[in-house]
Coordinates of C-alpha atoms and ligand atoms in Angstrom, one line a residue:
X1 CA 69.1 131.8 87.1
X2 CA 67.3 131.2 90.5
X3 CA 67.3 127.9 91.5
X4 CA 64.6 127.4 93.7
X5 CA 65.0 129.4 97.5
X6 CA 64.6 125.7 99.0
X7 CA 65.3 127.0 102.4
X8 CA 68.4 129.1 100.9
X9 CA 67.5 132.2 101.1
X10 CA 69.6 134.0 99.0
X11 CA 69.6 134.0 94.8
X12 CA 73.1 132.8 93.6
X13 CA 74.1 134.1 90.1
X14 CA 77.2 133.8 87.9
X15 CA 79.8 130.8 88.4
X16 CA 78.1 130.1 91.8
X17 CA 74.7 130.4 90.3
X18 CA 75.5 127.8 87.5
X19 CA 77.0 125.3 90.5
X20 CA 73.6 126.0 92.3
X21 CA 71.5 125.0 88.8
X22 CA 74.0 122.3 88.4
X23 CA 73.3 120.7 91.9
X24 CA 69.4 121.1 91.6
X25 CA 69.3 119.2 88.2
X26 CA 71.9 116.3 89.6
X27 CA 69.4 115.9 92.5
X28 CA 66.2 115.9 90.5
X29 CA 68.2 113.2 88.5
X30 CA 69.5 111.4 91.0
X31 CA 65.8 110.8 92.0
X32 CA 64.8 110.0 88.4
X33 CA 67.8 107.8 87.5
X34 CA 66.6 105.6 91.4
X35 CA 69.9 106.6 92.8
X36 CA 67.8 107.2 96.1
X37 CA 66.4 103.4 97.5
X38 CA 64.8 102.3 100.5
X39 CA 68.4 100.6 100.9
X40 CA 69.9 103.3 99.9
X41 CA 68.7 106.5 101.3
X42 CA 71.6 108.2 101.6
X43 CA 74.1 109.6 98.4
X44 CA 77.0 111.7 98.0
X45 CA 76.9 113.7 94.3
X46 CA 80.2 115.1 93.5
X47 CA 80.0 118.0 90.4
X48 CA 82.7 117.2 88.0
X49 CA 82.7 120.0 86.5
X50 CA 83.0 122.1 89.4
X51 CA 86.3 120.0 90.5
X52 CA 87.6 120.8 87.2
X53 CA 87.0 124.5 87.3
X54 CA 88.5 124.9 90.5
X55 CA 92.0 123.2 89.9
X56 CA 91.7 125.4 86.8
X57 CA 91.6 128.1 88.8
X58 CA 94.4 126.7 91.0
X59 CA 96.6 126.8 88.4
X60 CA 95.9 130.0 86.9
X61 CA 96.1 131.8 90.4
X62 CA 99.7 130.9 90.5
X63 CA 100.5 131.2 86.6
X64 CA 100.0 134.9 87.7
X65 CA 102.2 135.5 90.7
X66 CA 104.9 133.2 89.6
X67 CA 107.4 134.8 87.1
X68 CA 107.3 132.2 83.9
X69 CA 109.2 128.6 84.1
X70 CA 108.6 128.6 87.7
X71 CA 108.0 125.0 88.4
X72 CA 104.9 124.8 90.2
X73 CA 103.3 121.9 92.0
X74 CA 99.6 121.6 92.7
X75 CA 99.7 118.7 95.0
X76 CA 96.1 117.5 96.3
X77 CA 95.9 116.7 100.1
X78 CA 94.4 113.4 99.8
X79 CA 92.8 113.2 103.2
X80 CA 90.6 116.1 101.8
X81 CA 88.9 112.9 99.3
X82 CA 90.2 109.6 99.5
X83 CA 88.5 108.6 96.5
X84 CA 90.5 107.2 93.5
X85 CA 89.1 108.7 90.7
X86 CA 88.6 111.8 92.2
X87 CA 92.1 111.9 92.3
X88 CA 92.7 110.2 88.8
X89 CA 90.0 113.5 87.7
X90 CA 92.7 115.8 89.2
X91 CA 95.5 114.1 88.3
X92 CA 93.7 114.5 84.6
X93 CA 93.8 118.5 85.7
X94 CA 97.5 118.5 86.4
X95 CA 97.4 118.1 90.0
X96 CA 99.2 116.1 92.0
X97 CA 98.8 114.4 95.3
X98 CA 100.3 115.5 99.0
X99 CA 100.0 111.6 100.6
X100 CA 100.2 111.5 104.8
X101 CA 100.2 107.1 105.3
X102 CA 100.6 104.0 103.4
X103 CA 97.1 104.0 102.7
X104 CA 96.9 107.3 101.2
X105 CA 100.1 106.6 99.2
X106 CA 98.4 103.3 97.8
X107 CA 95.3 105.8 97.0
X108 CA 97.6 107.9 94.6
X109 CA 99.4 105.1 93.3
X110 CA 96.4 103.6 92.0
X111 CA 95.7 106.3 90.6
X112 CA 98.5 106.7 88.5
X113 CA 100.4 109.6 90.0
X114 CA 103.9 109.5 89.4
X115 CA 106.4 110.1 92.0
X116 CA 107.5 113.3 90.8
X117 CA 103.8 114.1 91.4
X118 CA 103.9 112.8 95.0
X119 CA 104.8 114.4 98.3
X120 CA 104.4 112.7 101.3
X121 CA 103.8 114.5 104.9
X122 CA 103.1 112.3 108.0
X123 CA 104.3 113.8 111.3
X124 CA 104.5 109.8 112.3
X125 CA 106.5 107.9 109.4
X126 CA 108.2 104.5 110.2
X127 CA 111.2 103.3 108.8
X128 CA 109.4 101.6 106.4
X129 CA 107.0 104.0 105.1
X130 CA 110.5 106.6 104.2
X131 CA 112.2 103.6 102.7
X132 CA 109.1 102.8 100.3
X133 CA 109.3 106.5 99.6
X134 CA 112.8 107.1 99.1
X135 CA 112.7 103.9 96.6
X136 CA 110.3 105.7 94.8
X137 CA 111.4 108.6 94.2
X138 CA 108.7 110.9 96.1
X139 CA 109.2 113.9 97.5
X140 CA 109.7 114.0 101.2
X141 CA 109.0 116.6 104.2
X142 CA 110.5 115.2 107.3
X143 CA 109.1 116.4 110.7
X144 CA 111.8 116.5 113.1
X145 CA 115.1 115.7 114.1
X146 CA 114.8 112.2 115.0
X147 CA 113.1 111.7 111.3
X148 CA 116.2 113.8 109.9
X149 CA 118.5 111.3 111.7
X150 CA 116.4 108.2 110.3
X151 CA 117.2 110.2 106.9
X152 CA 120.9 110.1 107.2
X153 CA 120.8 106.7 107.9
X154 CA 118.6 105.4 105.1
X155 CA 120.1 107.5 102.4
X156 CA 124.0 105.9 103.5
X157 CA 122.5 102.8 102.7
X158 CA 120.9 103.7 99.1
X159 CA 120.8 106.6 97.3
X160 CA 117.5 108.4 96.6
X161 CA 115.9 110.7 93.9
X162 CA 113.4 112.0 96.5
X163 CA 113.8 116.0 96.8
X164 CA 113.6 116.1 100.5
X165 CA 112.7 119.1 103.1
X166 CA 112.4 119.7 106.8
X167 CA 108.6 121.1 107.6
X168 CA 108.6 124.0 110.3
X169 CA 106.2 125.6 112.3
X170 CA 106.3 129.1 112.1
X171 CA 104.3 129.6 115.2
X172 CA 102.4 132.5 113.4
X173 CA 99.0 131.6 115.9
X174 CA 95.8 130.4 115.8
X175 CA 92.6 130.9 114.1
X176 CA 89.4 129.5 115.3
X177 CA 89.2 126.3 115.2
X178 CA 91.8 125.1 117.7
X179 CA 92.3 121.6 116.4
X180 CA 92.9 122.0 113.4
X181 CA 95.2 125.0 113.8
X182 CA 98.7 124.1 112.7
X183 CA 101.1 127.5 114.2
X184 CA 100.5 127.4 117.3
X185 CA 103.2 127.6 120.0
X186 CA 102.7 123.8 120.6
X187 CA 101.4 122.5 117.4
X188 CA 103.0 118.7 117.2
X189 CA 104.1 119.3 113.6
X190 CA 107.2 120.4 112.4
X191 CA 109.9 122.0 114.2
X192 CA 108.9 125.0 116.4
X193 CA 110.9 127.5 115.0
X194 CA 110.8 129.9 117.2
X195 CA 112.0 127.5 120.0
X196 CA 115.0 128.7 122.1
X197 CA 117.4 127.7 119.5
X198 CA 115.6 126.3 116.9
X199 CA 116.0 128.6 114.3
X200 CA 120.1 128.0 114.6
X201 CA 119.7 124.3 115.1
X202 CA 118.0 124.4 111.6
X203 CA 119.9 126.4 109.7
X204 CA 122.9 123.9 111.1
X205 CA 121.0 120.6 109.8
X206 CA 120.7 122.3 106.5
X207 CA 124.5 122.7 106.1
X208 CA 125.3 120.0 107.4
X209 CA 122.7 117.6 105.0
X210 CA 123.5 119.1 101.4
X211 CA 120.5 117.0 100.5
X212 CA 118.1 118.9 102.0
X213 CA 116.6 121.5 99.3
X214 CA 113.3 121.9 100.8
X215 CA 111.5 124.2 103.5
X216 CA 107.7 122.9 104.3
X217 CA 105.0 124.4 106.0
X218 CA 101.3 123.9 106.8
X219 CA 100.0 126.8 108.7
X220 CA 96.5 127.6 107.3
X221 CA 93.5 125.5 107.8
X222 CA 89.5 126.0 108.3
X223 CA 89.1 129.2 110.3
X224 CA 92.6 130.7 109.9
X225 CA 92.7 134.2 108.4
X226 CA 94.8 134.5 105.2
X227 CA 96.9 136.8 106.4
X228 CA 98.4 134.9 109.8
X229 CA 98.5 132.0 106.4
X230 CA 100.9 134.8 104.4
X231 CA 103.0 135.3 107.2
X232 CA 103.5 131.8 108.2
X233 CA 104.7 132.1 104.3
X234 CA 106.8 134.6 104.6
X235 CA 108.8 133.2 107.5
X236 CA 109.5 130.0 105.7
X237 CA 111.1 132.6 102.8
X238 CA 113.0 134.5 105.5
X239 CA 114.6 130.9 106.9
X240 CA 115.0 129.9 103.2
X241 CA 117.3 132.7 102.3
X242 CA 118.9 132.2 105.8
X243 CA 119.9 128.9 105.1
X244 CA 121.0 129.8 101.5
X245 CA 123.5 133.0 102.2
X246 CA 124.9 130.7 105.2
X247 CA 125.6 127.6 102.6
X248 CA 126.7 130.1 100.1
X249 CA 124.5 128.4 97.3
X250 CA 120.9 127.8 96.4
X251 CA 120.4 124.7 98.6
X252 CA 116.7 125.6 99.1
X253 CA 115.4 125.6 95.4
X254 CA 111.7 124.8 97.1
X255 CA 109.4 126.2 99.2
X256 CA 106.3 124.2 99.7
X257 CA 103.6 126.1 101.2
X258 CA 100.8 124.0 102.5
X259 CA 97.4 124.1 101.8
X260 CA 94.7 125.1 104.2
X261 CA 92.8 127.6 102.6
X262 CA 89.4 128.6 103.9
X263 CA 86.0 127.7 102.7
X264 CA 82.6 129.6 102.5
X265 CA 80.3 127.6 104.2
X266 CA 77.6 129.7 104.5
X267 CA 76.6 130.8 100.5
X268 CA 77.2 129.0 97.1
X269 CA 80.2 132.0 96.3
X270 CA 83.9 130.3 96.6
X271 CA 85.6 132.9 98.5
X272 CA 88.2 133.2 99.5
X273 CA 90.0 132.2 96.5
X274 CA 93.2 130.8 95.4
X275 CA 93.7 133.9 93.2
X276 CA 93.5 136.1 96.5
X277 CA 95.6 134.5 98.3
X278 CA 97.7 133.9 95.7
X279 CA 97.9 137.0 95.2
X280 CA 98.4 138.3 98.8
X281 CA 101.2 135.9 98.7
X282 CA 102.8 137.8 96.0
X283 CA 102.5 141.0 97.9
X284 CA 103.7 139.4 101.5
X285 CA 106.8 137.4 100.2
X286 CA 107.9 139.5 96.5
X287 CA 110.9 137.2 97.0
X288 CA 109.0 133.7 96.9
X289 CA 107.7 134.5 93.3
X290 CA 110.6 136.4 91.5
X291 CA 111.7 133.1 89.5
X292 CA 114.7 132.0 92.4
X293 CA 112.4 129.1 94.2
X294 CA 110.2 126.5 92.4
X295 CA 106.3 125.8 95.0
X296 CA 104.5 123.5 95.9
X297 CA 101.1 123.7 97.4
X298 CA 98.8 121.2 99.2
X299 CA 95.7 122.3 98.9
X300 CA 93.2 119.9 99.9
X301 CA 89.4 121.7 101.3
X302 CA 89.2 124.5 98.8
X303 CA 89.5 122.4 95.5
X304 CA 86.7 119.7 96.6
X305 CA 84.4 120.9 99.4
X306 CA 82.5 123.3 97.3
X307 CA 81.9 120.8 94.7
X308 CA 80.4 117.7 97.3
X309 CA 76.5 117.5 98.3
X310 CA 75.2 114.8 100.6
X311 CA 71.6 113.5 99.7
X312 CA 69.6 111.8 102.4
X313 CA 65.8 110.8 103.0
X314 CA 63.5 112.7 105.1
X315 CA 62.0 109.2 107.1
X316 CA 59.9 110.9 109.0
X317 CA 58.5 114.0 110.6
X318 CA 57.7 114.7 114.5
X319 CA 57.7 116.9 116.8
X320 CA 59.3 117.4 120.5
X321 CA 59.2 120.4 123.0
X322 CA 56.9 122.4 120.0
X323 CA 60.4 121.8 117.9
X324 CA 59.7 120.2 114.5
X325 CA 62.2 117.7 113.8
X326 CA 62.8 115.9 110.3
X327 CA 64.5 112.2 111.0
X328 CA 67.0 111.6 107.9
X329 CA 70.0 109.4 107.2
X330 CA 72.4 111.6 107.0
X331 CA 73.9 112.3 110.7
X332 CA 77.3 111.7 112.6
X333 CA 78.8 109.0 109.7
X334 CA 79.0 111.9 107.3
X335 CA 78.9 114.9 109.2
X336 CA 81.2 114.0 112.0
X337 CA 82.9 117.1 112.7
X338 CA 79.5 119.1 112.0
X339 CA 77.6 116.8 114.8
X340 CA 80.9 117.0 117.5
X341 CA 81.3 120.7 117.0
X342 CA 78.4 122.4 115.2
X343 CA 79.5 125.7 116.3
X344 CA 82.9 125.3 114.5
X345 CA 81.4 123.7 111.1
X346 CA 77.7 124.9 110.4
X347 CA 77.1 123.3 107.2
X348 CA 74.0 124.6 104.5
X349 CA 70.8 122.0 104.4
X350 CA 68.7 122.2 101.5
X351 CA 64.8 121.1 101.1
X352 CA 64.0 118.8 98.1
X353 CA 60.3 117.4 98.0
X354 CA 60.8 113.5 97.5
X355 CA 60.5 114.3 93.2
X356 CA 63.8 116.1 94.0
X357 CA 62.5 119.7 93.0
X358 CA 63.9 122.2 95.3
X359 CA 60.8 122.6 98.2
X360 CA 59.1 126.0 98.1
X361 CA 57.1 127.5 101.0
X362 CA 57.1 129.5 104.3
X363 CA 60.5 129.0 106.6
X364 CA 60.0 127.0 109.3
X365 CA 62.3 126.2 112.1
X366 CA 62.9 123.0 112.3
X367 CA 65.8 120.1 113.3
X368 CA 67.5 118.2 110.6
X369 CA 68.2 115.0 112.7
X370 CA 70.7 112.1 111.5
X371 CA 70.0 108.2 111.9
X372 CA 72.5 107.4 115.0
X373 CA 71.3 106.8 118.6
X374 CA 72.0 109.8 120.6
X375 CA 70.8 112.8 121.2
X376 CA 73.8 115.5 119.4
X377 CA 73.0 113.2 115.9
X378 CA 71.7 116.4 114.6
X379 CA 72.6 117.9 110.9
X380 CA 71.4 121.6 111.8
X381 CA 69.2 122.9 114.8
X382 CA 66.5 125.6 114.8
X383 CA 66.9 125.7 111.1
X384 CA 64.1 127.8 109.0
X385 CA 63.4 125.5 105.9
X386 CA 60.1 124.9 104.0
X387 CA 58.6 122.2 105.8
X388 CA 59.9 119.0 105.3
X389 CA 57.6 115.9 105.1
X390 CA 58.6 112.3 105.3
X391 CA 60.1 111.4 102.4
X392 CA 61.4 114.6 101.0
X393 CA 64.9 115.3 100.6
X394 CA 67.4 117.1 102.8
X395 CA 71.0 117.9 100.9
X396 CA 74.1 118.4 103.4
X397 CA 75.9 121.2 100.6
X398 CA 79.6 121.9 100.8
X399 CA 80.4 118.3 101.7
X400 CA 82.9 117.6 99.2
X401 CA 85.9 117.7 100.9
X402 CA 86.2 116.0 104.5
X403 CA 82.6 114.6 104.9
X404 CA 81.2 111.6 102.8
X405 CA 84.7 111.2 101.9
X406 CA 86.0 110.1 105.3
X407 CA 83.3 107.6 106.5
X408 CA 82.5 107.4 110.5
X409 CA 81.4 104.1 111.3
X410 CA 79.0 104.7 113.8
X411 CA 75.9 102.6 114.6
X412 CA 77.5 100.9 112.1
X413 CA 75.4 102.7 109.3
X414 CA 77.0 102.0 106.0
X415 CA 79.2 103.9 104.1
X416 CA 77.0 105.4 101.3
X417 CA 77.9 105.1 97.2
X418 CA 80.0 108.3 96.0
X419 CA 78.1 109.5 92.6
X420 CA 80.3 111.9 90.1
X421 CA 77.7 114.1 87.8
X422 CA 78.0 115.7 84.6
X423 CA 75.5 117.9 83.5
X424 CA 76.0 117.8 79.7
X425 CA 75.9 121.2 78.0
X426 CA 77.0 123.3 81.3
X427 CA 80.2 124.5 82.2
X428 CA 83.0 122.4 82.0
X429 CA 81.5 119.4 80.0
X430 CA 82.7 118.0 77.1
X431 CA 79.9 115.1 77.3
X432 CA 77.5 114.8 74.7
X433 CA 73.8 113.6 75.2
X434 CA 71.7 110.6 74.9
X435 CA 74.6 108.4 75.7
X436 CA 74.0 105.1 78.2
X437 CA 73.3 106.1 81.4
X438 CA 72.2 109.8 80.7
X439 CA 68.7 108.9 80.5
X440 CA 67.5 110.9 83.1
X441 CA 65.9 114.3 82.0
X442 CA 66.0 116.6 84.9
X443 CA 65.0 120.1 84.1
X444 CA 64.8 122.3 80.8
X445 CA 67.0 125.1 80.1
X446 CA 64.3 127.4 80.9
X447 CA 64.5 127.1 84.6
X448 CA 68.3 126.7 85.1
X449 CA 69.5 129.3 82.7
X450 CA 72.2 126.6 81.6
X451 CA 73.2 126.3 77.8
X452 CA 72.6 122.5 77.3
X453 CA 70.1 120.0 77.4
X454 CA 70.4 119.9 81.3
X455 CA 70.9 115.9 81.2
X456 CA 72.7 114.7 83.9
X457 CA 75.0 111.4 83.8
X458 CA 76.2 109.6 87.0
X459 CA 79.3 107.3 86.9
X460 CA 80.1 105.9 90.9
X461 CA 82.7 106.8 92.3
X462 CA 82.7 104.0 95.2
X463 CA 80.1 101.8 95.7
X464 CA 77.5 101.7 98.7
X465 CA 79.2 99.4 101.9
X466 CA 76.8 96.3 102.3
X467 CA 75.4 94.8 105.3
X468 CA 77.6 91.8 104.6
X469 CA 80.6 93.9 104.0
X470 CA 80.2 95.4 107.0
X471 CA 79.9 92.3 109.3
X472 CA 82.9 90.9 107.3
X473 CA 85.0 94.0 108.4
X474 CA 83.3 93.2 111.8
X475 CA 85.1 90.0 112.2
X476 CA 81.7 88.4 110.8
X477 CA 84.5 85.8 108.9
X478 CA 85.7 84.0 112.2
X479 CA 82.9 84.6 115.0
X480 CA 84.3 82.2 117.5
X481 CA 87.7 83.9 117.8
X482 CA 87.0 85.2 121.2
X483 CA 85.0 81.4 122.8
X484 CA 87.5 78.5 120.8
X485 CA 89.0 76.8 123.7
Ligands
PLP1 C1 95.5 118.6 105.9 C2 96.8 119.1 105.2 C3 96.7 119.8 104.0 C4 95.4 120.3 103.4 O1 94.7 121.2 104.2 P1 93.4 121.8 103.6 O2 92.9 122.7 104.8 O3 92.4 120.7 103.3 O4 93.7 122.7 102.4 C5 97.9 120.2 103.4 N1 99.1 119.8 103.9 C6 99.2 119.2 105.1 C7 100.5 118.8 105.6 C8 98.1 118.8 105.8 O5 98.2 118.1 106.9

């Protein structure tokens, strides 16, 4: 059940342990099946299996909080993996998808999400982006008063199916990341409930809009604790039954709760997880869960970034100031917020020897540079690993949410080709082997400890950007734009 320390450190077992054995066989294979090239030299794997298992998990977390026929709705926060069969695969799992632009509605769309499956969240939406929706049918969470105005308007013209709700900020605090914390006192989204006034002012467009059923909220992310995440919760409730005892009906009938819960980046164990929080929800809000208000969640980080590794060449190896430094190709295009802020989002780096068998040895401490000219390019600094060589492997692990996903075009490096993998035989698969495309052996049962043959099967998920697509999204088709007279 050990899968190699390479640079690690610690032995995984149980679920984590069989995502650890799955990874090492998809990137043995992954060298074996020449998904690595010389124009290539830079992946993204994405375990299917471990995507499944966590919106299984999802959905049972709340099964047991929620008393039974509670409608529940797992909504996927598609900026998490804009990637449309990743969210066909979900969708396949019973979740839905939380949309935030045009772009990321057209994402959901294609892949076959229904509207009744579909919430959309922007803080910015035009006109045109709430009539599309309202057409539709989709579920909408206005922002603010201006939107709620733009609301009244569009719904006297045509009437809509499209439950509707009012997001609010319950100003619970920060945690510690400050951009990406969402309850602050001056967060830009919602309406800042605690606002001279606000709560009143609310509670007024409520009665006053009897097609408003909906209360919002989004106050967890990275680095929030769960707690300040439960109360942000539980004031949402509070405002919920507030609006209901003054209407003197069940306007509200939803409270959708956000996503935004934590990851463990630093070992292969999913913690915190849905079922705890789920569960602290329970014991924070008794009233959210006792059968009177259907959810909705938006979970986008903790049901992909687990389940995401980014494979890159070691080009070469030097040194600098007595530091060693390994030069790969994975740097500041898919680890943008890990290069800008390496404090706030250390991520794991494993050592692979250029077979793609996890690289044994004495630590050593070491830089894990990216491609892009300047100096912060840098995966991880003062790193122990086994020492890397030119052409080994370095894996970026926990990427599956966030990182290859949403491409940073800088230096113009290309977007790399998003690989699914099914290890056939391991948890979660219902493949069987020897079938085109699973040709590549990578590993016996022996040394993963997985039931199964241990064959792994690829099917791409997006295709590498090419040099010509990328000077055709350059302006490459009209070059004179700028010097025609
Ligand atoms: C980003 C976002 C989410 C998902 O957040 P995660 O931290 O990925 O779970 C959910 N809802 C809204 C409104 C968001 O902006």
């Amino acid at each position: 059940m050990i899968a190699g320390t390479n640079g690690l450190g610690t032995e995984t077992r149980g679920a984590a342990g069989e995502s650890a054995a799955r990874r090492d066989l998809a990137v043995r294979a992954a060298v074996e099946q020449g998904l690595l090239t010389e124009a290539e030299p830079v992946v993204a794997l994405l375990d299917v299996a471990g995507v499944r298992a966590s919106a299984a998990a999802l959905h049972a977390a709340f099964t047991a909080v929620t008393a039974p026929g509670t409608p529940v709705l797992h909504a996927f926060a598609v900026k998490a993996a804009p990637l449309v069969p990743v969210l066909r695969l979900l969708r396949d799992a019973g979740i839905g998808a939380e949309v935030a632009s045009p772009g990321e509605l057209g994402l959901a769309r294609a892949a076959g999400l229904l509207p009744d499956r579909t919430v959309l969240d922007s803080p910015a939406k035009t006109p045109a982006e709430l009539r599309e929706a309202l057409a539709l049918g989709i579920a909408v969470n206005a922002d603010n008063p201006q939107e709620l105005a733009r609301l009244d308007a569009l719904l006297a013209a045509a009437p809509s199916r499209s439950p509707i709700g009012l997001r609010v900020n319950p100003q619970t605090g920060s945690g510690s990341i400050g951009a990406l914390s969402t309850a602050t006192a001056t967060s830009k989204f919602g309406v800042a409930l605690r606002d001279e006034g606000a709560r009143a002012r609310v509670v007024r467009a409520y009665l006053d809009r009897p097609w408003l059923t909906r209360l919002h909220t989004h106050s967890g992310s990275q680095g929030v604790p769960l707690a300040l995440m439960a109360e942000g919760v539980r004031t949402v409730y509070e405002l919920a039954e507030e609006i209901n005892a003054a209407a003197g009906r069940h306007q509200v009938d939803t409270v959708d709760i956000g996503g935004g819960l934590p990851v463990n980046f630093s070992s292969d164990d999913e913690t915190p997880t849905h079922a705890e929080y789920a569960r602290l929800l329970k014991e924070t809000v008794p009233g959210l869960f006792d059968g009177r208000y259907g959810l909705v969640t938006e979970f986008g980080r903790s049901l992909l970034a687990k389940h995401g590794t980014v494979l890159a060449r070691v080009e070469y190896t030097k040194s600098a100031g007595g530091r060693p430094i390994a030069v790969t190709h994975a740097g500041v295009q898919i680890a943008t917020r890990t290069v800008y802020d390496p404090e706030s989002w250390p991520l794991r780096i494993a050592a692979y020897d250029a077979g793609g068998r996890p690289r044994t040895g004495p630590d050593l401490t070491q830089d894990i540079a990216g491609p892009a000219c300047f100096t912060g390019d840098m995966l991880a600094t003062g790193r122990a690993l086994p020492a890397l060589e030119a052409g080994d492997l370095v894996a970026a692990l926990d990427t599956g949410a966030y990182y290859f996903a949403n491409h940073y075009a800088y230096n113009s490096l290309a977007r790399p080709g998003v690989h699914g993998f099914t290890v056939t035989g391991s948890t979660g698969s219902t493949g069987t082997a020897g079938t085109a495309g699973s040709t590549g052996t990578a590993g016996s049962t022996g040394s993963t400890g997985l039931p199964g043959d241990g064959r792994v099967r690829f099917a791409a998920v997006r295709p590498p950007q090419t040099v010509a697509e990328i000077v055709a999204e350059a302006g490459g088709g009209d070059p004179d734009a700028l010097v025609r007279n």
